[in-house]
CSV table of C-alpha atoms in Angstrom, one decimal:
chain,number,residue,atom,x,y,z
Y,23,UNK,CA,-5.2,-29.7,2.3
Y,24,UNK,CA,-6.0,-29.6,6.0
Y,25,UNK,CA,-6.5,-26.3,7.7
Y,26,UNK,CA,-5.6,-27.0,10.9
Y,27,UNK,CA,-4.0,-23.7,12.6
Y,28,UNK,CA,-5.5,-22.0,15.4
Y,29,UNK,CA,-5.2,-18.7,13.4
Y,30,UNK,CA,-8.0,-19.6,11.1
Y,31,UNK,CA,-10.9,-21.4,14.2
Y,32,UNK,CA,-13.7,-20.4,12.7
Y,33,UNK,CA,-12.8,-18.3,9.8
Y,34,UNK,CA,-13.9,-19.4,6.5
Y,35,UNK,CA,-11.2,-21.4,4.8
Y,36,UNK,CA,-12.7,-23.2,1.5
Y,37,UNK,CA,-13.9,-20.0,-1.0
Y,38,UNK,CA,-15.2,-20.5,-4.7
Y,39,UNK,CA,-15.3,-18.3,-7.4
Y,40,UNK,CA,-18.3,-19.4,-10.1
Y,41,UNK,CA,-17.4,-18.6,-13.5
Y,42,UNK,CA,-19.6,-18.3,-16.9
Y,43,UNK,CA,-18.7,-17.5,-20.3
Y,44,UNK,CA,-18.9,-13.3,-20.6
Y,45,UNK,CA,-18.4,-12.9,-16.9
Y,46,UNK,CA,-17.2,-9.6,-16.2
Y,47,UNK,CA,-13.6,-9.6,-15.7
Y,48,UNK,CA,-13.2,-7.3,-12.6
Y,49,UNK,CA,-15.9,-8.7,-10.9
Y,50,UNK,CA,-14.3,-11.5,-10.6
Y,51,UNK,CA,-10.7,-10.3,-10.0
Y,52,UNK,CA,-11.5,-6.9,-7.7
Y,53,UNK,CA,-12.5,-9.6,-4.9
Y,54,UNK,CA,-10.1,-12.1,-5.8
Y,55,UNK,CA,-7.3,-10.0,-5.5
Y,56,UNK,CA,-8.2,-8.9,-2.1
Y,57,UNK,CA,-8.5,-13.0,-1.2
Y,58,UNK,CA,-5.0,-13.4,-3.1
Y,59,UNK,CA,-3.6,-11.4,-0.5
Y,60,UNK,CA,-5.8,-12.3,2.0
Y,61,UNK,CA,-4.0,-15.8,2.2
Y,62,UNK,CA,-0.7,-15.3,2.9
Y,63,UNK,CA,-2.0,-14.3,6.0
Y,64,UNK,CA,-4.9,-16.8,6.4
Y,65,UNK,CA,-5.2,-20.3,5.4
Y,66,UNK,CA,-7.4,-20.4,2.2
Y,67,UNK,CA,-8.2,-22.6,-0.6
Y,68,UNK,CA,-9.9,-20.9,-3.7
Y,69,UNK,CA,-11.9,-23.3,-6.4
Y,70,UNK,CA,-13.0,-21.9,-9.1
Y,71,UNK,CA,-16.3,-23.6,-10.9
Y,72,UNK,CA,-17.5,-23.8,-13.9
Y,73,UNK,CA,-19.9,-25.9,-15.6
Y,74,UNK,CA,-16.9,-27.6,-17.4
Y,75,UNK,CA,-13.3,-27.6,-17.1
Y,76,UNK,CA,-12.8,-25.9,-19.9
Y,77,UNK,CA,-11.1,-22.2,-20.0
Y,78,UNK,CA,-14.1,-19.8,-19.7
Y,79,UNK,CA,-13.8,-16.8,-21.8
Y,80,UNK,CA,-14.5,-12.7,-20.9
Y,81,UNK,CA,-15.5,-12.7,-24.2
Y,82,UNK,CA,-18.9,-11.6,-25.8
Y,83,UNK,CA,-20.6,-14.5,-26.4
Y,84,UNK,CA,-23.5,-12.5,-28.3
Y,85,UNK,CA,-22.4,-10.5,-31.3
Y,86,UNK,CA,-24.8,-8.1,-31.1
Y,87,UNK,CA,-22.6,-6.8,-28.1
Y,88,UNK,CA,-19.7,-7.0,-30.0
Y,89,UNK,CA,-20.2,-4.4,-33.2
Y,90,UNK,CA,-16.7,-4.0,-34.2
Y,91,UNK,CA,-16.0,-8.1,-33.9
Y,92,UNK,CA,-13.2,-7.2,-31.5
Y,93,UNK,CA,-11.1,-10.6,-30.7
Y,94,UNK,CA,-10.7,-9.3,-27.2
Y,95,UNK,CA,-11.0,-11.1,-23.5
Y,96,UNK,CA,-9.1,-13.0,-21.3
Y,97,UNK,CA,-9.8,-16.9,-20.7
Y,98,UNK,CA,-10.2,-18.2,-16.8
Y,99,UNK,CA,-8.8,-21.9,-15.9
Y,100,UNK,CA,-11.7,-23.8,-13.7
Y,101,UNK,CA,-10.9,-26.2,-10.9
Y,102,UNK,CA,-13.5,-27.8,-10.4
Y,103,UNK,CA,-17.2,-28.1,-12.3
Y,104,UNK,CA,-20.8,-28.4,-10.7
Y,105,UNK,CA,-20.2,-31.8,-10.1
Y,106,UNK,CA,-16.6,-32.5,-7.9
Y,107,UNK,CA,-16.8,-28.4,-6.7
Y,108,UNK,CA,-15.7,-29.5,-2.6
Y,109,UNK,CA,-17.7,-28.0,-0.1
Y,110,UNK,CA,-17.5,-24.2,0.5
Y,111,UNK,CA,-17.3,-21.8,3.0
Y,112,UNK,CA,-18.0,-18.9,0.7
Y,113,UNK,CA,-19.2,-18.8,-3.0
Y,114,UNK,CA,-18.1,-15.2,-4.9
Y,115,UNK,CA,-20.3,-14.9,-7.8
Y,116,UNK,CA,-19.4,-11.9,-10.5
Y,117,UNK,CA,-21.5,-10.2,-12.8
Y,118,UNK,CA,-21.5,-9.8,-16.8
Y,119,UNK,CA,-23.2,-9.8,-19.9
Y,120,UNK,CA,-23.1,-13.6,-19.9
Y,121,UNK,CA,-26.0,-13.7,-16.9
Y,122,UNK,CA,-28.8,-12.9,-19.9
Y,123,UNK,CA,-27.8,-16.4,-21.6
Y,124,UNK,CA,-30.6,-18.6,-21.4
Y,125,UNK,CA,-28.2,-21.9,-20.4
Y,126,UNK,CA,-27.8,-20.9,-17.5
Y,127,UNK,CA,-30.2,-23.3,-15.4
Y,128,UNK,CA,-26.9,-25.7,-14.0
Y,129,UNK,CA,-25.3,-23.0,-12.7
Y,130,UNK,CA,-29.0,-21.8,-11.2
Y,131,UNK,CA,-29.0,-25.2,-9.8
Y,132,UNK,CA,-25.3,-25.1,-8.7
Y,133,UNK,CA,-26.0,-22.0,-6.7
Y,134,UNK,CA,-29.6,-23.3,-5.1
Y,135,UNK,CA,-27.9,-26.4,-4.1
Y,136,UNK,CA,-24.8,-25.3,-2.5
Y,137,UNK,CA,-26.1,-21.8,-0.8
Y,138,UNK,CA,-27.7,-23.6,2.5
Y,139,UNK,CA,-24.5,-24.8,3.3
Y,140,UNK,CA,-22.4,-21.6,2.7
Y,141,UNK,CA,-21.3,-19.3,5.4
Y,142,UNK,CA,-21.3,-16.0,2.9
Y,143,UNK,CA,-22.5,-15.8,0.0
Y,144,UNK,CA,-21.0,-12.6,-2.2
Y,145,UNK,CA,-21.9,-11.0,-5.6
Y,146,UNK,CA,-20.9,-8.6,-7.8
Y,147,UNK,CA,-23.1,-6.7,-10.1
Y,148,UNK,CA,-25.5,-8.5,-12.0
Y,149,UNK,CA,-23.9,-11.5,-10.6
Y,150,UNK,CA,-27.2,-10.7,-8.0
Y,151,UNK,CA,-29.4,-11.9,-10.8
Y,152,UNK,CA,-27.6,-15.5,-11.0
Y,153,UNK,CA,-28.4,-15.7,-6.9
Y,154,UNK,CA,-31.7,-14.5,-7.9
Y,155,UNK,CA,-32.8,-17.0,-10.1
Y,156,UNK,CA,-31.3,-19.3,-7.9
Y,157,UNK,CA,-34.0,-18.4,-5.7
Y,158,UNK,CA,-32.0,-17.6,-3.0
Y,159,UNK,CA,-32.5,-14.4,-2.8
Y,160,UNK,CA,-35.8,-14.5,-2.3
Y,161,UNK,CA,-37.6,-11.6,0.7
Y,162,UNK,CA,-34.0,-10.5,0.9
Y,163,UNK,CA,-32.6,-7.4,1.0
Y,164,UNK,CA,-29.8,-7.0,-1.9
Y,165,UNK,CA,-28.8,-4.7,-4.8
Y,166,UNK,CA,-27.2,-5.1,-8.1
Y,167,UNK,CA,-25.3,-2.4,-10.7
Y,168,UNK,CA,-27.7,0.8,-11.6
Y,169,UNK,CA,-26.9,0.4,-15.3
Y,170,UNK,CA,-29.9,-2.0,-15.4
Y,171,UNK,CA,-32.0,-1.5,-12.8
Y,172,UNK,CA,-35.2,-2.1,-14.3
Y,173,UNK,CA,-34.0,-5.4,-15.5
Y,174,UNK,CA,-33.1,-5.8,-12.0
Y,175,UNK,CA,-35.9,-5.7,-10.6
Y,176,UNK,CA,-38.0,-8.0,-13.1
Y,177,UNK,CA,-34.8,-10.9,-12.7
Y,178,UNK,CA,-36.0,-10.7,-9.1
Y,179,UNK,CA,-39.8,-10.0,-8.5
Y,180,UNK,CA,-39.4,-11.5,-4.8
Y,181,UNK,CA,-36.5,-9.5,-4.0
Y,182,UNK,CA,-36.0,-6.3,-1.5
Y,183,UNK,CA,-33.9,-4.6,-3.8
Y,184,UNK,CA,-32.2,-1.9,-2.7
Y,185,UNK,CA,-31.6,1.0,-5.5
Y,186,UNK,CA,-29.3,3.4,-3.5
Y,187,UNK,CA,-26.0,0.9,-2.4
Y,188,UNK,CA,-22.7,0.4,-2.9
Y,189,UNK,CA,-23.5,-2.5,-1.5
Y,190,UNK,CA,-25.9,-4.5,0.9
Y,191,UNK,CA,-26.0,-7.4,4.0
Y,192,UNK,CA,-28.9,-9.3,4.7
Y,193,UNK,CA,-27.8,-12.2,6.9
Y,194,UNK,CA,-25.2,-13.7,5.2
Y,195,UNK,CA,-25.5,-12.5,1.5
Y,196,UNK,CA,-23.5,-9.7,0.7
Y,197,UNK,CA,-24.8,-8.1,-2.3
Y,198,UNK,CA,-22.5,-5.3,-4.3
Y,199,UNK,CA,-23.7,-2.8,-7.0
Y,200,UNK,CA,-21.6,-2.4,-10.5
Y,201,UNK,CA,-18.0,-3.9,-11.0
Y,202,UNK,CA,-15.7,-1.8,-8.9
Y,203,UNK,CA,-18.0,-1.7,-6.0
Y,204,UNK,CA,-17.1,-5.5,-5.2
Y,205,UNK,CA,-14.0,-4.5,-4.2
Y,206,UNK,CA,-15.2,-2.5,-1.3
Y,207,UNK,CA,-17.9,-5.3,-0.7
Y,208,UNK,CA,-15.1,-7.7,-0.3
Y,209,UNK,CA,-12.8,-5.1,2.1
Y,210,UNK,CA,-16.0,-4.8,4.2
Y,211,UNK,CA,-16.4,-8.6,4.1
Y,212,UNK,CA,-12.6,-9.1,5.5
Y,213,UNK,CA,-13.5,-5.7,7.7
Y,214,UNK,CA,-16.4,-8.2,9.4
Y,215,UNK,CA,-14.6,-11.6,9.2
Y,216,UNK,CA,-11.3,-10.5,9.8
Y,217,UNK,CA,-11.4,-7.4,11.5
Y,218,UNK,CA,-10.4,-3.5,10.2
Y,219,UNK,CA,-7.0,-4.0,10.2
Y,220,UNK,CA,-6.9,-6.4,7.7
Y,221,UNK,CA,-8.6,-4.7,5.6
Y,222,UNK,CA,-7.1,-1.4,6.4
Y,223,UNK,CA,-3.7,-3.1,5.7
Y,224,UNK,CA,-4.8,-4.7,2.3
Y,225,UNK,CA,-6.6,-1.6,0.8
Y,226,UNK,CA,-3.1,0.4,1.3
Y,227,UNK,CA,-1.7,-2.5,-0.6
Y,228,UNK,CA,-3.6,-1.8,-3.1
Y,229,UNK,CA,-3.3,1.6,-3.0
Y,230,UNK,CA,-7.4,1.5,-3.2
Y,231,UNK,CA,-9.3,4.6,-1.8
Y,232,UNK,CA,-11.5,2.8,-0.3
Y,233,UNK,CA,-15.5,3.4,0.0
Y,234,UNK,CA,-16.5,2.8,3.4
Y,235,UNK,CA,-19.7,3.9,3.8
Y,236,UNK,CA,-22.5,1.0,2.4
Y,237,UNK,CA,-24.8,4.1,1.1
Y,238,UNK,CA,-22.4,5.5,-0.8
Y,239,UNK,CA,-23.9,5.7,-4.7
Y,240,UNK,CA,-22.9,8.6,-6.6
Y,241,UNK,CA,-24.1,6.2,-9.3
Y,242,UNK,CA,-27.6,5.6,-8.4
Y,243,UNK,CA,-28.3,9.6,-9.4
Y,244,UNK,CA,-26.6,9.3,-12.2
Y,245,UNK,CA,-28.9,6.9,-13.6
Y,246,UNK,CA,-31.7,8.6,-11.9
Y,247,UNK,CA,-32.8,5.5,-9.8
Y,248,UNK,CA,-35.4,6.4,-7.6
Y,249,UNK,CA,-34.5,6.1,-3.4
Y,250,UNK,CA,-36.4,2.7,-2.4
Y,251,UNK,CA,-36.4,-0.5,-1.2
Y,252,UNK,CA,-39.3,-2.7,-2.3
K,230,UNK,CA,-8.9,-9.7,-38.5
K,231,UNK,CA,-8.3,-7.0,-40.4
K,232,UNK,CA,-9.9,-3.3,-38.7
K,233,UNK,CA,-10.4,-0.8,-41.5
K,234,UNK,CA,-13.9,0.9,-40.0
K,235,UNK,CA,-13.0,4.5,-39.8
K,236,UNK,CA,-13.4,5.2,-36.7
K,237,UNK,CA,-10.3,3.6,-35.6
K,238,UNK,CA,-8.1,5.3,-38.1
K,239,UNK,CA,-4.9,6.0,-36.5
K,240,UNK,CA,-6.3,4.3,-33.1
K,241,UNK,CA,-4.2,1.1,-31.5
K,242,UNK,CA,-5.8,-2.3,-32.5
K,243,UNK,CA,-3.5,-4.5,-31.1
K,244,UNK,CA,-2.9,-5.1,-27.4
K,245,UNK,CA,-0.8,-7.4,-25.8
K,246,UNK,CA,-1.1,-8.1,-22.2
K,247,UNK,CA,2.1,-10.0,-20.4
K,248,UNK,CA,1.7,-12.2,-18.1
K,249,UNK,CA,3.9,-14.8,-15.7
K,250,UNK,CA,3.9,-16.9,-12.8
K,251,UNK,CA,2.8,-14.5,-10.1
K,252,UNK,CA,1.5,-11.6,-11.1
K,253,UNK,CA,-0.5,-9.6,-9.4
K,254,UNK,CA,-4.2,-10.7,-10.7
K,255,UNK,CA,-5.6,-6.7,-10.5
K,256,UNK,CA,-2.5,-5.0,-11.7
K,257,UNK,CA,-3.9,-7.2,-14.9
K,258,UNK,CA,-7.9,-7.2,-14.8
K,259,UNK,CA,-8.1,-3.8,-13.8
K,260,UNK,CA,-6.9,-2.3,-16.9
K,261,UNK,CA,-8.0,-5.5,-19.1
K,262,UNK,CA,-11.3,-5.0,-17.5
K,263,UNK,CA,-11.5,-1.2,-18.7
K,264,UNK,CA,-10.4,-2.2,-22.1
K,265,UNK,CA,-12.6,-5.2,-22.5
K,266,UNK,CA,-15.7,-3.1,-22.1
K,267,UNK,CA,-14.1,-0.7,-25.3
K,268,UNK,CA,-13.6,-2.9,-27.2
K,269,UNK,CA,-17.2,-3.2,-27.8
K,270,UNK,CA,-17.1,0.6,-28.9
K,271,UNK,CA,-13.6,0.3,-31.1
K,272,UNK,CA,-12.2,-2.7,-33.1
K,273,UNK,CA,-9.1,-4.2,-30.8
K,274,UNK,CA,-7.8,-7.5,-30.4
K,275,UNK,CA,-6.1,-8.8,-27.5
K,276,UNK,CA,-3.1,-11.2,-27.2
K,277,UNK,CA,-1.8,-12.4,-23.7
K,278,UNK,CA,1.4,-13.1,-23.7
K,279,UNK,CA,3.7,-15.5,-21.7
K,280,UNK,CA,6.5,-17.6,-21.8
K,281,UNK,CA,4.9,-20.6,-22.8
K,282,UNK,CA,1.2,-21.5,-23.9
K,283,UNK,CA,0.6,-23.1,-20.3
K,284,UNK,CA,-1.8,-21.7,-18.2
K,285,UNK,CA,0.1,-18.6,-15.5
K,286,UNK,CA,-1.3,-18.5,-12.1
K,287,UNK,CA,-1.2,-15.8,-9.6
K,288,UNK,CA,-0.2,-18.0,-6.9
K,289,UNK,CA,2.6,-17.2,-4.5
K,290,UNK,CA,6.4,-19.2,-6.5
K,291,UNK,CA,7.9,-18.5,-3.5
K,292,UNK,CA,6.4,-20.9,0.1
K,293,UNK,CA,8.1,-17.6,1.9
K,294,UNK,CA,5.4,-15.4,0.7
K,295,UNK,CA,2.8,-18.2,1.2
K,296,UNK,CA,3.4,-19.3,5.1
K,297,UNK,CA,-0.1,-21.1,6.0
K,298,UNK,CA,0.1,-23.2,3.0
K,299,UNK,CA,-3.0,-21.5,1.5
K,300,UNK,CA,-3.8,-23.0,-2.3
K,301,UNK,CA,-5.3,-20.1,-3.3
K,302,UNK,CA,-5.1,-18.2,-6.9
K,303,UNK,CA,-6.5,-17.8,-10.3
K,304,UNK,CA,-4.8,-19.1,-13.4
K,305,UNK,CA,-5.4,-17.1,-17.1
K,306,UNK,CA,-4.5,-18.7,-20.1
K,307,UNK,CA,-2.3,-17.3,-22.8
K,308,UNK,CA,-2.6,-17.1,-26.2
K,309,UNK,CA,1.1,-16.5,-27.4
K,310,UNK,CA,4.5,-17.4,-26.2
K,311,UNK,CA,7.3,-14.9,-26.7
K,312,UNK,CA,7.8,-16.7,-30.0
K,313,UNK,CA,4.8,-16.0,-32.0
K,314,UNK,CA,3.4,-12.5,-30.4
K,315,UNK,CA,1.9,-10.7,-33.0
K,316,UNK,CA,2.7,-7.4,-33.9
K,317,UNK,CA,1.2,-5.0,-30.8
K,318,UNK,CA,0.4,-1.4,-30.6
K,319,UNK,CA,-0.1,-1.4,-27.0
K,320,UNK,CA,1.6,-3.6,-24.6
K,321,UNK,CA,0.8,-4.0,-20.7
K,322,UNK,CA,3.0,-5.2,-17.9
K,323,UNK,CA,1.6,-6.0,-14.4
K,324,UNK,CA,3.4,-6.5,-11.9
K,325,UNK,CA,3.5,-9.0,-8.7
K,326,UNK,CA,5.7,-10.8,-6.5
K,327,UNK,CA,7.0,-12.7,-9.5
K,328,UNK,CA,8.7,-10.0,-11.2
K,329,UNK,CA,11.4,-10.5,-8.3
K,330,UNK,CA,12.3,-14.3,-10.1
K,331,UNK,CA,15.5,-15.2,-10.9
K,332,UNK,CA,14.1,-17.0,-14.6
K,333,UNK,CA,12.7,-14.1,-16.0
K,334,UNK,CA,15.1,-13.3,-19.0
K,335,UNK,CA,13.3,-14.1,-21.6
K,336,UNK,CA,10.6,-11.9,-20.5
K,337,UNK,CA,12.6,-8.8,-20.2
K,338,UNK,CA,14.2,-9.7,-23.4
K,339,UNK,CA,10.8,-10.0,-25.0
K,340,UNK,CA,10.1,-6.1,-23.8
K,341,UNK,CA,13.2,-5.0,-25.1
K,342,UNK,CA,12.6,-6.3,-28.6
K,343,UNK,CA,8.9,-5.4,-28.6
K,344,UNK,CA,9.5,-2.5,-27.1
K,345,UNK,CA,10.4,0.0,-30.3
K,346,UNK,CA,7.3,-0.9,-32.3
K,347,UNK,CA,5.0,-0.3,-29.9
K,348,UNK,CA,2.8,2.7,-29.7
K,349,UNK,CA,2.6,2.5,-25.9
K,350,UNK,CA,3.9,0.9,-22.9
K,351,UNK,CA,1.8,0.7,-20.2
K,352,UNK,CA,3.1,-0.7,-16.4
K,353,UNK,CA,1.2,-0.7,-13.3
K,354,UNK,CA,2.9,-1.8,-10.3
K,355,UNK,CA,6.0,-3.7,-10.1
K,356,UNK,CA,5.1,-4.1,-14.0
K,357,UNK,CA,7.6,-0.8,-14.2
K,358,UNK,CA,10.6,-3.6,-12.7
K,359,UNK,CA,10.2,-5.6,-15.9
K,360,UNK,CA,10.5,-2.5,-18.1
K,361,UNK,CA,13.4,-1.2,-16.0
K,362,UNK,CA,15.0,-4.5,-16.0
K,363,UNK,CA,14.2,-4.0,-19.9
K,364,UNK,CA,16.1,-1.4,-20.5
K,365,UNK,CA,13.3,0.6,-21.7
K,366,UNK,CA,12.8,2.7,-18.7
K,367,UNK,CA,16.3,4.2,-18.5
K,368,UNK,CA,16.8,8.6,-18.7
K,369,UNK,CA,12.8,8.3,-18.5
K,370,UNK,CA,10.2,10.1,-16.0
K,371,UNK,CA,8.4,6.5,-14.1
K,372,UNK,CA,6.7,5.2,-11.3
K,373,UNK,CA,5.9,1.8,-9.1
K,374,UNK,CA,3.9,0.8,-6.3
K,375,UNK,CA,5.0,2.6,-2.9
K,376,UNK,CA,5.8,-0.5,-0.7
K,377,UNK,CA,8.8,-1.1,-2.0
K,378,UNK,CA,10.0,2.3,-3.1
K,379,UNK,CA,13.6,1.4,-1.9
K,380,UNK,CA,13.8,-1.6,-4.3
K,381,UNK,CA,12.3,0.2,-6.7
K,382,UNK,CA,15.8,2.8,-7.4
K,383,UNK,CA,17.6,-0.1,-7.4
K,384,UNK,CA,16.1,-2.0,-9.4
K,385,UNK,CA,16.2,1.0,-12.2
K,386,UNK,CA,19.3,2.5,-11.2
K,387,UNK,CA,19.2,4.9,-14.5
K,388,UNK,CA,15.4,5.6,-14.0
K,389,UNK,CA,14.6,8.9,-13.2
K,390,UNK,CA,11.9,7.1,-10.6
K,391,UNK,CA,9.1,9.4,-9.5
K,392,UNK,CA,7.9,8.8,-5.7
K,393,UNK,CA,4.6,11.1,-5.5
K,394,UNK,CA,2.3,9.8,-8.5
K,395,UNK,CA,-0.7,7.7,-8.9
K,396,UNK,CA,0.9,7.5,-12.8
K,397,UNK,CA,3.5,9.0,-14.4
K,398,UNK,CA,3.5,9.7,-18.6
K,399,UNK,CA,7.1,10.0,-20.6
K,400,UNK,CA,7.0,9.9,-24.0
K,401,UNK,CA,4.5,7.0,-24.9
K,402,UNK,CA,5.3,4.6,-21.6
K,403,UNK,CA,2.8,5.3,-19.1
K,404,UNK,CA,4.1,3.6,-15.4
K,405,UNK,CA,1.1,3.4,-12.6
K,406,UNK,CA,1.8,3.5,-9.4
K,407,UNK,CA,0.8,0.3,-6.7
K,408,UNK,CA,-2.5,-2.1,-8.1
K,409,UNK,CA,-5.2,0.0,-8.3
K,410,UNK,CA,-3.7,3.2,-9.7
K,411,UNK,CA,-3.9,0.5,-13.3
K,412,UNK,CA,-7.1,1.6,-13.1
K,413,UNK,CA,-6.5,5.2,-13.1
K,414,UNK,CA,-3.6,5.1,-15.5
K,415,UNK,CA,-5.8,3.4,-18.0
K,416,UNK,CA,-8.6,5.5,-17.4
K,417,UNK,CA,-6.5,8.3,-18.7
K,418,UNK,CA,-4.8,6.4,-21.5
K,419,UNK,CA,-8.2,6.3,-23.1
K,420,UNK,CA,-9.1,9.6,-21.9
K,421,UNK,CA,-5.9,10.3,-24.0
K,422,UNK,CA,-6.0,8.1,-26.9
K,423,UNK,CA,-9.9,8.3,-27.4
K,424,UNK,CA,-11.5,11.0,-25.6
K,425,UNK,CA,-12.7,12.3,-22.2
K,426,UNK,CA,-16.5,11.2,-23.0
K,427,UNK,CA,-15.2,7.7,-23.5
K,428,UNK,CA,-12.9,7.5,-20.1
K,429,UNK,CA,-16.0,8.7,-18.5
K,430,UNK,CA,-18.7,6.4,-19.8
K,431,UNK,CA,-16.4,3.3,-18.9
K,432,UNK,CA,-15.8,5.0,-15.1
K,433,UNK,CA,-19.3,5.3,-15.0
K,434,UNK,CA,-20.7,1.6,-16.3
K,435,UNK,CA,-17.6,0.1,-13.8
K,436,UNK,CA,-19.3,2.5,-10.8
K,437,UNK,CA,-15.6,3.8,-10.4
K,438,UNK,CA,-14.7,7.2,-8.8
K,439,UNK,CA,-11.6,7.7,-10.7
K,440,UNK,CA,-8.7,9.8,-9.8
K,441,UNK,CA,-8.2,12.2,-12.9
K,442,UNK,CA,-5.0,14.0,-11.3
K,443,UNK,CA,-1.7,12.2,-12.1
K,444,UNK,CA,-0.3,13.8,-8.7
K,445,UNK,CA,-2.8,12.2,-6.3
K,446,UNK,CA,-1.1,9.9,-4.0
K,447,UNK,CA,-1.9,9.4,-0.6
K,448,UNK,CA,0.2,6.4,-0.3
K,449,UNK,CA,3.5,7.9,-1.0
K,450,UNK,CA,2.7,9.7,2.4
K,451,UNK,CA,1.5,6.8,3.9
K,452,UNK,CA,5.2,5.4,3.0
K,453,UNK,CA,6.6,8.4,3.9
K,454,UNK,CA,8.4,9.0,0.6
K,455,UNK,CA,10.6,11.5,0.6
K,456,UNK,CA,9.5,14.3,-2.4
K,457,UNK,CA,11.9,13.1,-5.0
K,458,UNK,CA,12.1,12.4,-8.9
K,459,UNK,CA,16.0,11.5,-9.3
């Protein structure tokens, strides 16, 4: 569809959501709801990718992470795969267990190939370690959940990670820390793009309490992270 | 599969999760996120539930709601139809602008025979419409999202509606307040069901302040709610 209102000059109008099997589920939807609401005051398209158009599963693809063989996930509908994804404006990528598969290297490639053309790039949690072995998080600024911060950092030798964040900006990569903290990634995201309002208006519609503040991490002490920046 | 570990003795195993054409995608991931990460710690299966096997999409039914055209949503895929549910111990209802359809009879007549055997109901948002519309609500202590409080009484006439909670328990149904407050709801569901340490440790690996007091609501101010449980 064509996007043609003066409303939306200049505003991002083509957003993607990248999806892998045992993605976490609220990385994914925290954002998206925000962009679900989002556009029925904005013209936006949403694609979501996949490396197939097959339903994509929260699911624990490694049983070892599953102990009591729970049958228990929800399943994702792609749009589009690597190969007919249309050009994007902004690429969300979540987080999950599923970024430790070793298959991974088309959606890698998937990410490397369509970041230079992005305006924002966002991710969730450990979905920081997909854009980091993309490579395209490389001498940036970023951070990641605290759960697994030492993992973090090896995922990423070249990256500035960050250890105390809800959530970081370096250019145009937004980075968030663990699950929940996407959310107020993203309403800071429509705070920049679309102005406080907006996300003032959609956080009340979502009865969210907000975090505001991008050094907010009650959760970095809890894990004991040590303050830095490398 | 059968779950005869111990450890769940006595503990729900199966959850159903309801979905239909626009629901509200958070009202759903935000709880199914929460109980996706226990179900690595307890056996539970999930169905989700809809009136046919297609996929559901969050996207706005109604143009009026969707004025720029924007082609923007996620779609989940079920996997029951109201025929061929399973038995459930726990059932949960989002809500969304499409609990205000006109076709949506055979989901509230799904609720009301499901309803008895359940252990418990669980609504967040508008979700508490479709149980009112149900029948299941009615003499009983509930809640709903604080936008559309007025619509709310009148769409459960013989509820005895609650305006200042962020989640309201009666008996085993347990009615969250607008979006987000799913999270806090189900947060003390499993606080309830399986224990404070557990309701903590999944807070803590989502990097979620909860809100632990049912009574919290700064949005029924916000909407200038009258005080009131009818």
């Amino acid at each position: 569809m064509t996007s043609t209102t003066p409303k939306n000059k200049g505003l991002p109008v083509n957003f993607g959501l990248l999806i892998f099997p045992t993605f976490q589920a609220l990385d994914a939807f925290g954002p998206m709801d925000i962009l679900n609401m989002l556009s029925r005051d904005f013209p936006m398209n949403l694609s979501v990718i996949a490396q197939t158009l097959e339903p994509v599963s929260t699911k624990q693809r490694d049983p070892s992470f599953n102990p009591f063989r729970s049958n228990f996930g929800e399943s994702v509908m792609p749009t589009h795969d690597f190969n007919n994804a249309p050009d994007l404006d902004v690429l969300i990528i979540p987080g999950g267990y599923g970024v430790v598969a070793d298959d991974l290297d088309p959606l890698f490639n998937f990410v490397k190939r369509t970041y230079p053309s992005l305006k924002y790039l966002i991710t969730v949690c450990t979905g920081s370690w997909i854009a980091a072995r993309a490579g395209v998080l490389d001498g940036k600024r970023a951070t990641s959940n605290k759960n697994a911060w030492a993992d973090t950092k090896t995922v990423g030798p070249n990256v500035k990670w960050v250890s105390h964040a809800r959530w970081v900006v370096d250019g145009n990569i937004w980075t968030a820390s663990g699950v929940t903290a996407g959310m107020d990634a993203t309403l800071a995201f429509v705070e920049h793009v679309y102005g406080g309002d907006q996300a003032k208006k959609l956080a009340r519609e979502l009865e969210y309490e907000r975090h505001e503040d991008p050094s907010w991490d009650p959760f970095a002490e809890m894990y004991n992270l040590p303050e830095e920046s490398n």
